[in-house]
Amino acid sequence: MTGLRSAFVTAVAAALFAVPAAMGTASATTVDHLSAQAREPGCAKLGSYGQWWAHIRNACGHVITASVEVDGWDPSCIQIGPGATETIGLDPGDEPYYAYEC
């Protein structure tokens, strides 16, 4: 991981320990990402996700390429238009932590 990713993961972990939240295992879970998104740098924002997929929203007015951070190999980057939301595929068992620009 890059230094920026390491710093982000550390910040998110601290936020998760400071604000305990009950998370279920629904097939299409929309998780409250407000604390994570407040710390997500750049235009790529993680939206809802479920088994084998995640939504990434482009919060900026230009085209970006983005992916999500998971344990193991991150999925290939996808192109997302200005203000659009796209779906990225995940491997079985992957749970995205945050979205980032490639």
Coordinates of N, CA and C in Angstrom, one line a residue:
M1 N 0.8 -1.2 0.0 CA 0.0 0.0 0.0 C 0.9 1.2 0.0
T2 N 0.4 2.3 -0.6 CA 1.1 3.5 -0.6 C 1.0 4.2 0.8
G3 N 1.8 5.2 1.0 CA 1.7 5.9 2.3 C 0.4 6.5 2.5
L4 N -0.3 7.1 1.4 CA -1.6 7.7 1.6 C -2.6 6.6 2.0
R5 N -2.6 5.5 1.3 CA -3.5 4.4 1.7 C -3.3 4.0 3.1
S6 N -2.0 3.8 3.5 CA -1.8 3.4 4.9 C -2.3 4.4 5.9
A7 N -2.1 5.7 5.6 CA -2.6 6.7 6.5 C -4.1 6.7 6.6
F8 N -4.8 6.5 5.4 CA -6.2 6.4 5.4 C -6.7 5.2 6.2
V9 N -6.1 4.0 6.0 CA -6.6 2.8 6.7 C -6.4 3.0 8.2
T10 N -5.4 3.7 8.6 CA -5.2 3.9 10.1 C -6.3 4.9 10.6
A11 N -6.6 5.9 9.8 CA -7.6 6.9 10.2 C -9.0 6.2 10.3
V12 N -9.3 5.4 9.3 CA -10.6 4.7 9.3 C -10.7 3.7 10.5
A13 N -9.6 3.0 10.7 CA -9.6 2.0 11.8 C -9.8 2.8 13.2
A14 N -9.2 3.9 13.3 CA -9.4 4.7 14.6 C -10.8 5.1 14.7
A15 N -11.4 5.6 13.6 CA -12.8 6.0 13.6 C -13.8 4.8 13.9
L16 N -13.4 3.7 13.4 CA -14.3 2.5 13.7 C -14.2 2.1 15.1
F17 N -13.1 2.2 15.8 CA -13.0 1.9 17.2 C -13.7 3.0 18.0
A18 N -13.6 4.2 17.6 CA -14.2 5.3 18.4 C -15.8 5.3 18.3
V19 N -16.3 4.8 17.1 CA -17.7 4.8 16.9 C -18.2 3.4 16.6
P20 N -18.5 2.6 17.6 CA -18.9 1.2 17.4 C -20.2 1.2 16.6
A21 N -20.3 0.3 15.6 CA -21.5 0.2 14.8 C -21.8 -1.3 14.6
A22 N -23.1 -1.6 14.6 CA -23.5 -3.0 14.4 C -23.7 -3.1 12.9
M23 N -23.0 -4.1 12.3 CA -23.1 -4.3 10.8 C -23.6 -5.7 10.6
G24 N -24.7 -5.9 9.8 CA -25.2 -7.2 9.5 C -24.5 -7.7 8.2
T25 N -25.0 -8.8 7.8 CA -24.4 -9.4 6.6 C -25.5 -9.6 5.5
A26 N -26.2 -8.5 5.2 CA -27.2 -8.6 4.1 C -26.5 -8.7 2.8
S27 N -27.3 -9.3 1.8 CA -26.7 -9.5 0.5 C -26.4 -8.2 -0.2
A28 N -27.2 -7.2 0.0 CA -27.0 -5.8 -0.6 C -27.0 -4.8 0.5
T29 N -25.9 -4.7 1.3 CA -25.9 -3.9 2.5 C -25.5 -2.5 2.1
T30 N -26.2 -1.5 2.5 CA -25.8 -0.1 2.4 C -25.3 0.3 3.8
V31 N -24.0 0.5 3.9 CA -23.4 0.8 5.2 C -23.2 2.3 5.3
D32 N -23.3 2.8 6.5 CA -23.1 4.2 6.8 C -21.6 4.5 6.6
H33 N -21.3 5.1 5.5 CA -19.9 5.4 5.2 C -19.5 6.9 5.4
L34 N -20.4 7.6 6.2 CA -20.1 9.0 6.4 C -18.8 9.2 7.1
S35 N -18.4 8.4 8.1 CA -17.1 8.7 8.7 C -15.9 8.3 7.8
A36 N -16.1 7.3 7.0 CA -15.0 6.9 6.0 C -15.0 7.9 4.9
Q37 N -16.2 8.4 4.4 CA -16.2 9.3 3.2 C -15.6 10.7 3.6
A38 N -15.8 11.0 4.9 CA -15.3 12.3 5.3 C -13.8 12.3 5.2
R39 N -13.1 11.2 5.3 CA -11.7 11.0 5.2 C -11.2 10.6 3.8
E40 N -12.1 10.2 2.9 CA -11.8 9.8 1.6 C -11.3 10.9 0.7
P41 N -10.0 11.0 0.4 CA -9.5 12.0 -0.4 C -9.9 11.8 -1.9
G42 N -9.9 12.9 -2.6 CA -10.2 12.7 -4.1 C -11.7 12.6 -4.4
C43 N -11.9 12.2 -5.6 CA -13.3 12.2 -6.2 C -14.0 10.9 -6.0
A44 N -13.3 9.8 -5.8 CA -13.9 8.5 -5.7 C -14.5 8.3 -4.3
K45 N -15.8 7.9 -4.3 CA -16.5 7.7 -3.0 C -17.2 6.3 -3.0
L46 N -17.0 5.5 -2.0 CA -17.6 4.2 -1.9 C -19.1 4.4 -1.6
G47 N -19.9 3.7 -2.3 CA -21.3 3.7 -2.1 C -21.8 2.4 -1.4
S48 N -22.9 1.9 -1.8 CA -23.4 0.6 -1.3 C -22.6 -0.5 -1.9
Y49 N -22.6 -1.7 -1.3 CA -21.9 -2.8 -1.8 C -22.6 -4.1 -1.3
G50 N -22.4 -5.2 -2.0 CA -22.9 -6.5 -1.7 C -22.0 -7.6 -2.1
Q51 N -22.4 -8.8 -2.1 CA -21.6 -9.9 -2.5 C -21.2 -9.7 -4.0
W52 N -20.0 -9.6 -4.3 CA -19.4 -9.5 -5.6 C -19.5 -8.2 -6.3
W53 N -20.0 -7.1 -5.7 CA -20.1 -5.8 -6.3 C -20.0 -4.7 -5.3
A54 N -19.6 -3.5 -5.8 CA -19.6 -2.3 -5.1 C -19.9 -1.1 -6.0
H55 N -20.6 -0.1 -5.5 CA -20.8 1.1 -6.2 C -19.7 2.2 -5.9
I56 N -19.2 2.8 -6.9 CA -18.2 3.9 -6.7 C -18.9 5.1 -7.3
R57 N -18.9 6.2 -6.6 CA -19.5 7.5 -7.1 C -18.4 8.5 -7.3
N58 N -18.5 9.2 -8.5 CA -17.5 10.2 -8.8 C -18.1 11.5 -8.3
A59 N -17.5 12.1 -7.3 CA -18.0 13.3 -6.7 C -17.5 14.6 -7.4
C60 N -16.8 14.4 -8.5 CA -16.2 15.6 -9.2 C -16.8 15.8 -10.6
G61 N -16.5 16.9 -11.2 CA -17.0 17.3 -12.5 C -16.2 16.9 -13.7
H62 N -15.3 15.9 -13.5 CA -14.5 15.4 -14.6 C -14.4 13.8 -14.5
V63 N -14.0 13.2 -15.6 CA -13.9 11.7 -15.7 C -12.7 11.3 -14.8
I64 N -13.0 10.2 -14.0 CA -11.9 9.6 -13.2 C -11.8 8.1 -13.5
T65 N -10.7 7.5 -13.1 CA -10.7 6.0 -13.0 C -10.5 5.7 -11.5
A66 N -11.2 4.7 -11.0 CA -11.2 4.4 -9.6 C -11.3 2.9 -9.3
S67 N -11.0 2.5 -8.1 CA -11.2 1.1 -7.6 C -11.5 1.2 -6.1
V68 N -11.6 0.0 -5.5 CA -11.8 0.0 -4.1 C -10.7 -0.8 -3.4
E69 N -10.5 -0.5 -2.1 CA -9.5 -1.2 -1.3 C -10.1 -2.4 -0.7
V70 N -9.6 -3.6 -0.9 CA -10.0 -4.8 -0.3 C -8.8 -5.6 0.3
D71 N -9.0 -6.6 1.1 CA -7.9 -7.5 1.5 C -7.5 -8.2 0.3
G72 N -6.3 -8.4 0.0 CA -5.8 -9.1 -1.2 C -5.7 -8.1 -2.3
W73 N -5.9 -8.7 -3.5 CA -5.7 -7.9 -4.8 C -6.9 -7.0 -5.0
D74 N -6.7 -5.7 -5.2 CA -7.8 -4.8 -5.5 C -8.3 -5.0 -6.9
P75 N -9.6 -4.8 -7.1 CA -10.1 -5.0 -8.5 C -9.5 -4.0 -9.5
S76 N -9.5 -4.3 -10.7 CA -9.0 -3.4 -11.8 C -9.8 -2.1 -11.8
C77 N -9.1 -1.0 -12.1 CA -9.8 0.3 -12.1 C -10.8 0.4 -13.2
I78 N -11.9 1.2 -12.9 CA -13.0 1.4 -13.9 C -13.1 2.9 -14.1
Q79 N -13.6 3.3 -15.3 CA -13.8 4.7 -15.6 C -15.2 5.1 -15.2
I80 N -15.2 6.3 -14.6 CA -16.5 6.8 -14.1 C -16.6 8.3 -14.6
G81 N -17.8 8.6 -15.2 CA -18.0 9.9 -15.7 C -18.3 10.9 -14.6
P82 N -18.3 12.2 -14.9 CA -18.6 13.3 -13.9 C -19.9 13.1 -13.2
G83 N -19.9 13.0 -11.9 CA -21.1 12.9 -11.1 C -21.8 11.6 -11.2
A84 N -21.2 10.6 -11.9 CA -21.9 9.3 -12.1 C -21.5 8.3 -11.0
T85 N -22.3 7.2 -11.0 CA -22.0 6.1 -10.1 C -21.9 4.8 -11.0
E86 N -20.8 4.1 -10.8 CA -20.6 2.8 -11.6 C -20.4 1.7 -10.6
T87 N -20.6 0.5 -11.1 CA -20.5 -0.8 -10.3 C -19.2 -1.5 -10.7
I88 N -18.5 -1.9 -9.7 CA -17.2 -2.6 -9.9 C -17.4 -4.0 -9.3
G89 N -16.8 -5.0 -10.0 CA -17.0 -6.4 -9.5 C -16.0 -6.7 -8.4
L90 N -16.4 -7.6 -7.5 CA -15.5 -8.0 -6.4 C -15.4 -9.5 -6.5
D91 N -14.3 -10.0 -5.9 CA -14.2 -11.5 -5.7 C -15.0 -12.0 -4.6
P92 N -15.4 -13.2 -4.5 CA -16.1 -13.8 -3.4 C -15.4 -13.5 -2.1
G93 N -16.1 -13.0 -1.1 CA -15.5 -12.7 0.2 C -14.9 -11.4 0.4
D94 N -14.8 -10.6 -0.7 CA -14.2 -9.3 -0.6 C -15.2 -8.3 0.0
E95 N -14.7 -7.5 0.9 CA -15.5 -6.4 1.5 C -14.7 -5.1 1.3
P96 N -15.2 -4.2 0.5 CA -14.5 -2.9 0.3 C -14.4 -2.0 1.5
Y97 N -13.2 -1.4 1.7 CA -13.0 -0.5 2.8 C -13.3 0.9 2.4
Y98 N -12.8 1.3 1.2 CA -12.9 2.7 0.7 C -12.6 2.7 -0.8
A99 N -13.0 3.7 -1.5 CA -12.8 3.9 -2.9 C -11.6 4.8 -3.1
Y100 N -10.9 4.7 -4.2 CA -9.7 5.6 -4.4 C -9.5 5.8 -5.9
E101 N -8.9 6.9 -6.3 CA -8.6 7.1 -7.7 C -7.4 6.4 -8.1
C102 N -7.4 5.8 -9.3 CA -6.2 5.1 -9.8 C -5.2 6.0 -10.5

